[in-house]
Amino acid sequence: MLHYLKKSLKDYNSFQLDVTADELIILSEVNEVISEVKRLTAHKRNFVILGGGSNVLFSADYNGTVLINRLKGVSVITEPDGDFLITVSSGEDWDAFVQTAVENGWYGLENLSLIPGTVGASPIQNIGAYGQEAGNFIHSVTYLDLLSKEIITLNKESCRFGYRNSIFKQELKGRFFIISVTFRLQKRFTPVLNYADLANRFKRKETSDISAQEVRNSVIEIRRSKLPDPKEIGNAGSFFKNPEIRLSEFNVLKEKFPEIPGFIKGDWVKVPAGWLIQETGWRGKRYKNTGTYQKQALVLINYGSAAPEELIELKNLIKKDVLDKFSLELEEEVNIIEPDFG
Ligand code: NAP
């Protein structure tokens, strides 16, 4: 366990905002997690838990304790049907785990390559990309309940995975420290290539000739070509969720904006938030020391010395312009951390 007072969080949030936490503690053992959570709650101190810090925006200095999750370890059980149950400690790096899975022939997570952050963050917003979601492969999640201080395991159904959503963003919000995630991965590889960017790369190949490593490599190349590397340009990936609206509402919008893209799921249509933002003129535009990324307007960036309030102002300006133009309310995907609230 490492302990710091008045520590800059610049290296602990992918926006690279230079905010300060009163206290920062790096945890690498489950018993440290339990004892620190007990100590902090006994003293009624605000605290916030970070993995990779890749989905957070600190709105100011944080007047509490930041717990950094560095729990490590991977264990594997082969199921009678040949599939694998893999329990991964929550502080493992997500993409390193996806690479380990591909190398070992544990299949299913390839499309989720290069997503920043830790394994423990994956169930919270049910991370997804290129038509695949972590929740499709999660068998169970084990967490420390911050109120009862009990260790609880939820099976997949109880996690109630939805589109970038789970029980951890709903009833359990703010009540858990995820300790480990168990995945059920497949011994047989089946490529999922229904997204155009990925499909185009494999259109001349037979499905049976495609390997998991090739799909992973392609996803990595596509992401690198479209998204800024948070080590170089501070960002937190997609800042907003793609709005899901009623088909009837979408049809009204389509009359006014014939180019508007939409992906239909039953009575609902998912509208790419990046397109809405770009149509308001924000793509690649700079605001003070912030802006949106030229190649993907859904990604807000820190040009290097942005203050938290500049990013808050930017996201509010974007939300207002999208609302004024399309009557659609963008919702943040990134977690905004207020100074007095964990
Ligand atoms: P894109 O190809 O420009 O497409 C824009 C949006 O349209 C995506 O967000 C995606 O929704 C949706 N979409 C595209 N093809 C679709 C299809 N065949 N069926 C249903 N929906 C479709 O997207 P992009 O920005 O390059 O991102 C590619 C993938 O990586 C997406 O899945 C995206 O979610 C994921 N990604 C996630 C983050 C993050 O921080 N969470 C950051 C970057 C990229 P979905 O988002 O529902 O897939």
Tab-separated table of C-alpha atoms and ligand atoms in Angstrom:
chain	number	residue	atom	x	y	z
A	1	MET	CA	0.000	0.000	0.000
A	2	LEU	CA	1.297	3.465	-0.877
A	3	HIS	CA	0.024	6.601	0.790
A	4	TYR	CA	0.362	10.259	-0.274
A	5	LEU	CA	-0.991	13.564	1.020
A	6	LYS	CA	-1.872	16.543	-1.227
A	7	LYS	CA	-1.068	14.592	-4.358
A	8	SER	CA	-1.577	15.729	-7.947
A	9	LEU	CA	-3.915	13.435	-9.884
A	10	LYS	CA	-2.386	14.321	-13.276
A	11	ASP	CA	-0.960	10.812	-13.715
A	12	TYR	CA	-4.138	9.143	-12.449
A	13	ASN	CA	-6.791	10.579	-14.802
A	14	SER	CA	-6.625	10.159	-18.573
A	15	PHE	CA	-7.804	13.770	-19.098
A	16	GLN	CA	-4.449	14.600	-17.444
A	17	LEU	CA	-6.065	17.323	-15.361
A	18	ASP	CA	-3.704	18.680	-12.748
A	19	VAL	CA	-6.123	18.576	-9.825
A	20	THR	CA	-5.046	17.709	-6.282
A	21	ALA	CA	-6.477	15.132	-3.906
A	22	ASP	CA	-6.168	15.615	-0.145
A	23	GLU	CA	-5.042	11.990	0.115
A	24	LEU	CA	-4.172	9.277	-2.420
A	25	ILE	CA	-3.765	5.592	-1.562
A	26	ILE	CA	-2.610	2.844	-3.901
A	27	LEU	CA	-4.101	-0.530	-2.961
A	28	SER	CA	-2.691	-3.857	-4.121
A	29	GLU	CA	-4.265	-6.386	-1.693
A	30	VAL	CA	-7.925	-7.165	-0.942
A	31	ASN	CA	-7.348	-6.865	2.832
A	32	GLU	CA	-5.960	-3.331	2.280
A	33	VAL	CA	-9.136	-2.444	0.367
A	34	ILE	CA	-11.312	-3.677	3.232
A	35	SER	CA	-9.329	-1.960	5.981
A	36	GLU	CA	-9.072	1.373	4.110
A	37	VAL	CA	-12.793	1.407	3.284
A	38	LYS	CA	-13.575	0.692	6.973
A	39	ARG	CA	-11.210	3.452	8.119
A	40	LEU	CA	-12.607	6.028	5.671
A	41	THR	CA	-16.242	5.274	6.469
A	42	ALA	CA	-15.557	5.307	10.216
A	43	HIS	CA	-14.089	8.807	9.811
A	44	LYS	CA	-16.930	9.834	7.423
A	45	ARG	CA	-14.391	10.865	4.799
A	46	ASN	CA	-15.302	11.368	1.138
A	47	PHE	CA	-13.577	8.909	-1.097
A	48	VAL	CA	-13.563	7.907	-4.710
A	49	ILE	CA	-12.236	4.729	-6.334
A	50	LEU	CA	-10.194	4.886	-9.530
A	51	GLY	CA	-8.896	2.148	-11.792
A	52	GLY	CA	-7.297	3.570	-14.927
A	53	GLY	CA	-8.965	6.983	-14.404
A	54	SER	CA	-10.061	6.790	-18.037
A	55	ASN	CA	-13.740	7.588	-17.613
A	56	VAL	CA	-13.682	10.422	-15.083
A	57	LEU	CA	-13.668	14.192	-15.137
A	58	PHE	CA	-12.668	15.884	-11.881
A	59	SER	CA	-14.560	19.176	-11.783
A	60	ALA	CA	-12.111	20.658	-9.212
A	61	ASP	CA	-9.531	19.636	-6.593
A	62	TYR	CA	-10.827	16.661	-4.636
A	63	ASN	CA	-11.264	17.247	-0.905
A	64	GLY	CA	-11.194	13.606	0.088
A	65	THR	CA	-9.303	10.367	-0.517
A	66	VAL	CA	-8.663	8.801	-3.906
A	67	LEU	CA	-8.236	5.015	-3.768
A	68	ILE	CA	-6.262	3.639	-6.698
A	69	ASN	CA	-7.045	0.005	-7.469
A	70	ARG	CA	-3.976	-2.083	-8.298
A	71	LEU	CA	-5.327	-5.563	-7.379
A	72	LYS	CA	-3.590	-8.081	-9.678
A	73	GLY	CA	-4.025	-11.728	-10.665
A	74	VAL	CA	-5.644	-14.054	-13.216
A	75	SER	CA	-6.832	-17.639	-12.567
A	76	VAL	CA	-8.415	-20.091	-15.004
A	77	ILE	CA	-10.743	-23.076	-14.732
A	78	THR	CA	-11.661	-25.182	-17.758
A	79	GLU	CA	-15.368	-26.022	-17.832
A	80	PRO	CA	-16.658	-29.520	-18.739
A	81	ASP	CA	-17.744	-28.174	-22.162
A	82	GLY	CA	-14.199	-26.893	-22.834
A	83	ASP	CA	-14.981	-23.188	-22.323
A	84	PHE	CA	-13.040	-21.260	-19.697
A	85	LEU	CA	-13.986	-19.512	-16.469
A	86	ILE	CA	-11.363	-16.844	-15.879
A	87	THR	CA	-11.277	-14.802	-12.698
A	88	VAL	CA	-9.403	-11.540	-13.108
A	89	SER	CA	-8.502	-9.160	-10.287
A	90	SER	CA	-10.086	-5.786	-10.855
A	91	GLY	CA	-6.866	-3.744	-11.030
A	92	GLU	CA	-5.523	-5.632	-14.070
A	93	ASP	CA	-5.222	-3.503	-17.203
A	94	TRP	CA	-8.135	-4.307	-19.518
A	95	ASP	CA	-6.246	-4.415	-22.793
A	96	ALA	CA	-3.368	-6.469	-21.351
A	97	PHE	CA	-5.984	-8.997	-20.243
A	98	VAL	CA	-7.595	-9.064	-23.726
A	99	GLN	CA	-4.145	-9.784	-25.210
A	100	THR	CA	-3.539	-12.575	-22.648
A	101	ALA	CA	-6.949	-14.051	-23.531
A	102	VAL	CA	-6.254	-14.042	-27.282
A	103	GLU	CA	-2.783	-15.577	-26.782
A	104	ASN	CA	-4.226	-18.361	-24.624
A	105	GLY	CA	-7.156	-19.167	-26.923
A	106	TRP	CA	-9.838	-17.773	-24.575
A	107	TYR	CA	-12.126	-16.139	-27.112
A	108	GLY	CA	-14.833	-13.480	-27.127
A	109	LEU	CA	-13.230	-10.185	-26.096
A	110	GLU	CA	-11.251	-9.372	-29.284
A	111	ASN	CA	-13.546	-6.507	-30.407
A	112	LEU	CA	-12.986	-4.838	-27.042
A	113	SER	CA	-9.247	-4.450	-27.676
A	114	LEU	CA	-7.473	-1.239	-26.677
A	115	ILE	CA	-10.291	0.074	-24.507
A	116	PRO	CA	-8.467	2.019	-21.794
A	117	GLY	CA	-8.970	1.278	-18.112
A	118	THR	CA	-9.005	-1.658	-15.748
A	119	VAL	CA	-10.893	-4.955	-15.700
A	120	GLY	CA	-12.845	-3.756	-12.668
A	121	ALA	CA	-14.351	-0.907	-14.667
A	122	SER	CA	-15.622	-3.207	-17.428
A	123	PRO	CA	-18.898	-4.346	-15.802
A	124	ILE	CA	-19.835	-0.894	-14.480
A	125	GLN	CA	-20.746	0.633	-17.810
A	126	ASN	CA	-20.725	-2.729	-19.610
A	127	ILE	CA	-17.964	-1.532	-21.951
A	128	GLY	CA	-18.708	-2.123	-25.602
A	129	ALA	CA	-17.236	-1.647	-29.039
A	130	TYR	CA	-17.748	-2.940	-32.571
A	131	GLY	CA	-20.915	-4.862	-31.764
A	132	GLN	CA	-19.598	-6.682	-28.701
A	133	GLU	CA	-20.098	-5.998	-24.980
A	134	ALA	CA	-18.188	-7.177	-21.913
A	135	GLY	CA	-21.487	-8.231	-20.304
A	136	ASN	CA	-21.945	-10.943	-22.949
A	137	PHE	CA	-18.915	-12.726	-21.450
A	138	ILE	CA	-19.186	-11.859	-17.770
A	139	HIS	CA	-20.110	-14.829	-15.606
A	140	SER	CA	-20.064	-13.005	-12.248
A	141	VAL	CA	-18.725	-9.960	-10.423
A	142	THR	CA	-17.359	-9.950	-6.865
A	143	TYR	CA	-17.399	-6.687	-4.933
A	144	LEU	CA	-16.993	-5.256	-1.471
A	145	ASP	CA	-20.280	-3.678	-0.380
A	146	LEU	CA	-19.258	-0.281	0.972
A	147	LEU	CA	-22.180	-0.118	3.388
A	148	SER	CA	-22.315	-3.639	4.857
A	149	LYS	CA	-18.549	-4.277	4.274
A	150	GLU	CA	-19.497	-7.756	3.011
A	151	ILE	CA	-17.927	-9.411	-0.029
A	152	ILE	CA	-20.755	-10.195	-2.466
A	153	THR	CA	-20.783	-12.097	-5.766
A	154	LEU	CA	-23.447	-11.249	-8.340
A	155	ASN	CA	-24.126	-13.560	-11.240
A	156	LYS	CA	-24.517	-12.208	-14.766
A	157	GLU	CA	-28.339	-11.883	-14.587
A	158	SER	CA	-28.160	-9.976	-11.303
A	159	CYS	CA	-25.691	-7.510	-12.882
A	160	ARG	CA	-28.550	-6.451	-15.244
A	161	PHE	CA	-26.321	-5.493	-18.133
A	162	GLY	CA	-27.821	-3.070	-20.647
A	163	TYR	CA	-26.465	-0.662	-23.241
A	164	ARG	CA	-23.461	0.901	-21.428
A	165	ASN	CA	-25.368	0.187	-18.251
A	166	SER	CA	-25.563	-2.205	-15.283
A	167	ILE	CA	-26.762	-2.418	-11.692
A	168	PHE	CA	-23.468	-0.692	-10.750
A	169	LYS	CA	-24.687	2.509	-12.438
A	170	GLN	CA	-28.163	2.146	-10.939
A	171	GLU	CA	-29.145	0.704	-7.528
A	172	LEU	CA	-25.565	-0.008	-6.478
A	173	LYS	CA	-24.135	3.343	-7.621
A	174	GLY	CA	-21.507	4.489	-5.119
A	175	ARG	CA	-21.922	1.330	-2.998
A	176	PHE	CA	-19.234	-1.022	-4.267
A	177	PHE	CA	-15.542	-1.688	-4.748
A	178	ILE	CA	-15.229	-4.346	-7.446
A	179	ILE	CA	-12.655	-6.952	-6.373
A	180	SER	CA	-12.693	-9.327	-9.351
A	181	VAL	CA	-14.610	-10.198	-12.493
A	182	THR	CA	-15.131	-13.766	-13.739
A	183	PHE	CA	-15.472	-14.179	-17.502
A	184	ARG	CA	-16.794	-17.187	-19.394
A	185	LEU	CA	-14.726	-17.259	-22.563
A	186	GLN	CA	-15.001	-19.666	-25.485
A	187	LYS	CA	-12.615	-22.260	-26.830
A	188	ARG	CA	-14.073	-21.733	-30.324
A	189	PHE	CA	-13.436	-18.417	-32.025
A	190	THR	CA	-16.338	-16.793	-33.898
A	191	PRO	CA	-15.542	-13.390	-35.419
A	192	VAL	CA	-18.129	-10.625	-34.898
A	193	LEU	CA	-17.731	-8.340	-37.900
A	194	ASN	CA	-21.042	-6.529	-38.272
A	195	TYR	CA	-19.620	-3.003	-37.847
A	196	ALA	CA	-18.638	-1.463	-41.185
A	197	ASP	CA	-15.095	-0.404	-40.158
A	198	LEU	CA	-14.256	-3.965	-39.170
A	199	ALA	CA	-16.271	-5.757	-41.862
A	200	ASN	CA	-14.438	-3.824	-44.611
A	201	ARG	CA	-11.094	-5.157	-43.443
A	202	PHE	CA	-12.160	-8.792	-43.753
A	203	LYS	CA	-14.483	-8.684	-46.753
A	204	ARG	CA	-12.115	-10.747	-48.925
A	205	LYS	CA	-11.565	-13.471	-46.306
A	206	GLU	CA	-13.497	-16.622	-45.427
A	207	THR	CA	-14.730	-16.498	-41.815
A	208	SER	CA	-12.888	-19.749	-41.084
A	209	ASP	CA	-9.561	-18.148	-42.156
A	210	ILE	CA	-9.839	-15.241	-39.703
A	211	SER	CA	-7.965	-15.478	-36.408
A	212	ALA	CA	-8.753	-13.752	-33.123
A	213	GLN	CA	-5.341	-12.053	-33.179
A	214	GLU	CA	-6.116	-10.601	-36.635
A	215	VAL	CA	-9.426	-9.187	-35.390
A	216	ARG	CA	-7.697	-7.765	-32.338
A	217	ASN	CA	-4.965	-6.207	-34.510
A	218	SER	CA	-7.573	-4.651	-36.800
A	219	VAL	CA	-9.541	-3.184	-33.905
A	220	ILE	CA	-6.311	-1.718	-32.542
A	221	GLU	CA	-5.440	-0.180	-35.921
A	222	ILE	CA	-8.923	1.293	-36.393
A	223	ARG	CA	-8.978	2.742	-32.894
A	224	ARG	CA	-5.473	4.205	-33.258
A	225	SER	CA	-6.460	5.844	-36.548
A	226	LYS	CA	-9.568	7.491	-35.068
A	227	LEU	CA	-8.962	8.074	-31.385
A	228	PRO	CA	-6.296	10.092	-29.550
A	229	ASP	CA	-3.871	8.177	-27.331
A	230	PRO	CA	-4.599	9.436	-23.788
A	231	LYS	CA	-0.854	9.290	-23.022
A	232	GLU	CA	-0.321	11.957	-25.707
A	233	ILE	CA	-3.554	13.999	-25.629
A	234	GLY	CA	-5.623	14.038	-22.455
A	235	ASN	CA	-9.108	12.605	-23.104
A	236	ALA	CA	-11.644	10.158	-21.661
A	237	GLY	CA	-12.857	8.416	-24.828
A	238	SER	CA	-16.490	8.947	-25.763
A	239	PHE	CA	-17.687	11.779	-23.553
A	240	PHE	CA	-21.424	11.329	-24.187
A	241	LYS	CA	-23.671	8.314	-24.702
A	242	ASN	CA	-25.357	7.779	-28.051
A	243	PRO	CA	-28.966	8.892	-27.468
A	244	GLU	CA	-31.582	6.168	-27.905
A	245	ILE	CA	-34.880	7.619	-29.090
A	246	ARG	CA	-38.283	6.322	-30.217
A	247	LEU	CA	-38.603	5.386	-33.878
A	248	SER	CA	-41.430	7.927	-34.247
A	249	GLU	CA	-39.177	10.690	-32.856
A	250	PHE	CA	-36.361	9.588	-35.172
A	251	ASN	CA	-38.671	9.765	-38.211
A	252	VAL	CA	-39.554	13.371	-37.356
A	253	LEU	CA	-35.856	14.239	-37.136
A	254	LYS	CA	-35.149	12.403	-40.390
A	255	GLU	CA	-37.593	14.682	-42.234
A	256	LYS	CA	-35.742	17.722	-41.010
A	257	PHE	CA	-32.224	16.229	-41.266
A	258	PRO	CA	-32.313	13.576	-44.034
A	259	GLU	CA	-28.636	12.679	-43.453
A	260	ILE	CA	-29.092	11.767	-39.786
A	261	PRO	CA	-27.727	8.252	-39.115
A	262	GLY	CA	-29.611	5.845	-36.851
A	263	PHE	CA	-29.314	2.188	-35.837
A	264	ILE	CA	-32.718	0.627	-35.294
A	265	LYS	CA	-33.313	-1.801	-32.397
A	266	GLY	CA	-37.032	-2.666	-32.271
A	267	ASP	CA	-38.985	0.512	-31.487
A	268	TRP	CA	-35.817	2.367	-30.567
A	269	VAL	CA	-33.144	4.078	-32.648
A	270	LYS	CA	-29.575	4.746	-31.517
A	271	VAL	CA	-28.274	8.026	-32.934
A	272	PRO	CA	-24.467	8.511	-32.992
A	273	ALA	CA	-23.697	11.398	-30.626
A	274	GLY	CA	-20.484	12.129	-32.577
A	275	TRP	CA	-22.556	12.976	-35.659
A	276	LEU	CA	-24.894	15.276	-33.704
A	277	ILE	CA	-21.902	17.146	-32.270
A	278	GLN	CA	-20.173	17.462	-35.611
A	279	GLU	CA	-23.343	18.879	-37.202
A	280	THR	CA	-23.398	21.682	-34.635
A	281	GLY	CA	-19.939	22.687	-35.891
A	282	TRP	CA	-17.966	21.521	-32.859
A	283	ARG	CA	-15.762	18.912	-34.565
A	284	GLY	CA	-12.097	19.832	-34.207
A	285	LYS	CA	-13.059	23.187	-32.662
A	286	ARG	CA	-11.036	24.639	-29.817
A	287	TYR	CA	-12.497	26.220	-26.675
A	288	LYS	CA	-9.892	27.780	-24.335
A	289	ASN	CA	-7.462	24.886	-23.610
A	290	THR	CA	-9.973	22.207	-24.599
A	291	GLY	CA	-11.751	21.070	-27.726
A	292	THR	CA	-13.184	18.105	-29.568
A	293	TYR	CA	-10.991	15.687	-31.498
A	294	GLN	CA	-10.810	16.395	-35.223
A	295	LYS	CA	-11.348	12.748	-36.232
A	296	GLN	CA	-14.134	12.015	-33.684
A	297	ALA	CA	-16.146	14.867	-32.193
A	298	LEU	CA	-17.430	12.617	-29.406
A	299	VAL	CA	-14.004	12.755	-27.784
A	300	LEU	CA	-13.310	15.891	-25.720
A	301	ILE	CA	-9.630	16.716	-25.345
A	302	ASN	CA	-7.315	18.647	-23.065
A	303	TYR	CA	-4.752	20.567	-25.123
A	304	GLY	CA	-2.329	20.310	-22.198
A	305	SER	CA	-3.117	22.876	-19.569
A	306	ALA	CA	-6.904	22.816	-19.379
A	307	ALA	CA	-8.556	23.655	-16.086
A	308	PRO	CA	-11.430	21.335	-15.082
A	309	GLU	CA	-13.982	24.132	-15.410
A	310	GLU	CA	-12.987	24.670	-19.046
A	311	LEU	CA	-13.965	21.081	-19.862
A	312	ILE	CA	-17.203	21.488	-17.906
A	313	GLU	CA	-17.964	24.685	-19.864
A	314	LEU	CA	-17.159	22.948	-23.161
A	315	LYS	CA	-19.409	19.965	-22.500
A	316	ASN	CA	-22.253	22.285	-21.453
A	317	LEU	CA	-21.861	24.381	-24.621
A	318	ILE	CA	-21.967	21.214	-26.755
A	319	LYS	CA	-25.041	19.918	-24.923
A	320	LYS	CA	-26.819	23.244	-25.428
A	321	ASP	CA	-26.047	23.379	-29.157
A	322	VAL	CA	-27.201	19.777	-29.708
A	323	LEU	CA	-30.380	20.465	-27.737
A	324	ASP	CA	-31.090	23.682	-29.661
A	325	LYS	CA	-30.522	22.070	-33.056
A	326	PHE	CA	-31.946	18.548	-32.626
A	327	SER	CA	-34.051	18.784	-29.424
A	328	LEU	CA	-31.993	15.857	-28.101
A	329	GLU	CA	-30.457	15.845	-24.632
A	330	LEU	CA	-26.949	14.394	-24.571
A	331	GLU	CA	-26.121	12.450	-21.436
A	332	GLU	CA	-22.560	12.185	-20.113
A	333	GLU	CA	-20.913	8.767	-20.301
A	334	VAL	CA	-17.944	10.095	-18.336
A	335	ASN	CA	-18.301	10.229	-14.557
A	336	ILE	CA	-18.048	13.786	-13.283
A	337	ILE	CA	-16.494	13.892	-9.816
A	338	GLU	CA	-17.500	16.858	-7.689
A	339	PRO	CA	-15.150	17.940	-4.877
A	340	ASP	CA	-17.507	17.145	-2.017
A	341	PHE	CA	-19.049	14.000	-3.449
A	342	GLY	CA	-17.390	10.619	-4.114
B	1	NAP	P1	-18.506	4.847	-35.631
B	1	NAP	O1	-18.075	3.670	-36.419
B	1	NAP	O2	-18.175	6.222	-36.084
B	1	NAP	O3	-20.068	4.764	-35.380
B	1	NAP	C1	-20.744	5.759	-34.624
B	1	NAP	C2	-21.727	5.081	-33.699
B	1	NAP	O4	-22.647	4.351	-34.460
B	1	NAP	C3	-21.053	4.100	-32.763
B	1	NAP	O5	-20.944	4.709	-31.508
B	1	NAP	C4	-21.901	2.850	-32.787
B	1	NAP	O6	-22.637	2.634	-31.602
B	1	NAP	C5	-22.905	3.091	-33.887
B	1	NAP	N1	-22.768	2.015	-34.895
B	1	NAP	C6	-21.876	1.971	-35.934
B	1	NAP	N2	-22.084	0.848	-36.654
B	1	NAP	C7	-23.109	0.191	-36.066
B	1	NAP	C8	-23.778	-1.043	-36.359
B	1	NAP	N3	-23.433	-1.814	-37.398
B	1	NAP	N4	-24.790	-1.417	-35.535
B	1	NAP	C9	-25.138	-0.674	-34.483
B	1	NAP	N5	-24.542	0.501	-34.156
B	1	NAP	C10	-23.544	0.934	-34.944
B	1	NAP	O7	-17.993	4.675	-34.124
B	1	NAP	P2	-16.556	4.939	-33.499
B	1	NAP	O8	-16.572	6.203	-32.731
B	1	NAP	O9	-15.474	4.725	-34.514
B	1	NAP	O10	-16.508	3.742	-32.452
B	1	NAP	C11	-16.399	2.407	-32.852
B	1	NAP	C12	-16.772	1.512	-31.683
B	1	NAP	O11	-15.900	1.703	-30.572
B	1	NAP	C13	-18.185	1.774	-31.182
B	1	NAP	O12	-18.757	0.549	-30.805
B	1	NAP	C14	-17.960	2.666	-29.975
B	1	NAP	O13	-18.967	2.548	-29.011
B	1	NAP	C15	-16.654	2.128	-29.437
B	1	NAP	N6	-15.938	3.196	-28.718
B	1	NAP	C16	-16.230	3.390	-27.402
B	1	NAP	C17	-15.574	4.406	-26.724
B	1	NAP	C18	-15.862	4.685	-25.285
B	1	NAP	O14	-15.161	5.492	-24.682
B	1	NAP	N7	-16.877	4.113	-24.698
B	1	NAP	C19	-14.629	5.209	-27.356
B	1	NAP	C20	-14.404	4.980	-28.676
B	1	NAP	C21	-15.055	3.968	-29.364
B	1	NAP	P3	-22.086	1.860	-30.319
B	1	NAP	O15	-21.310	2.885	-29.569
B	1	NAP	O16	-23.326	1.457	-29.622
B	1	NAP	O17	-21.265	0.705	-30.756
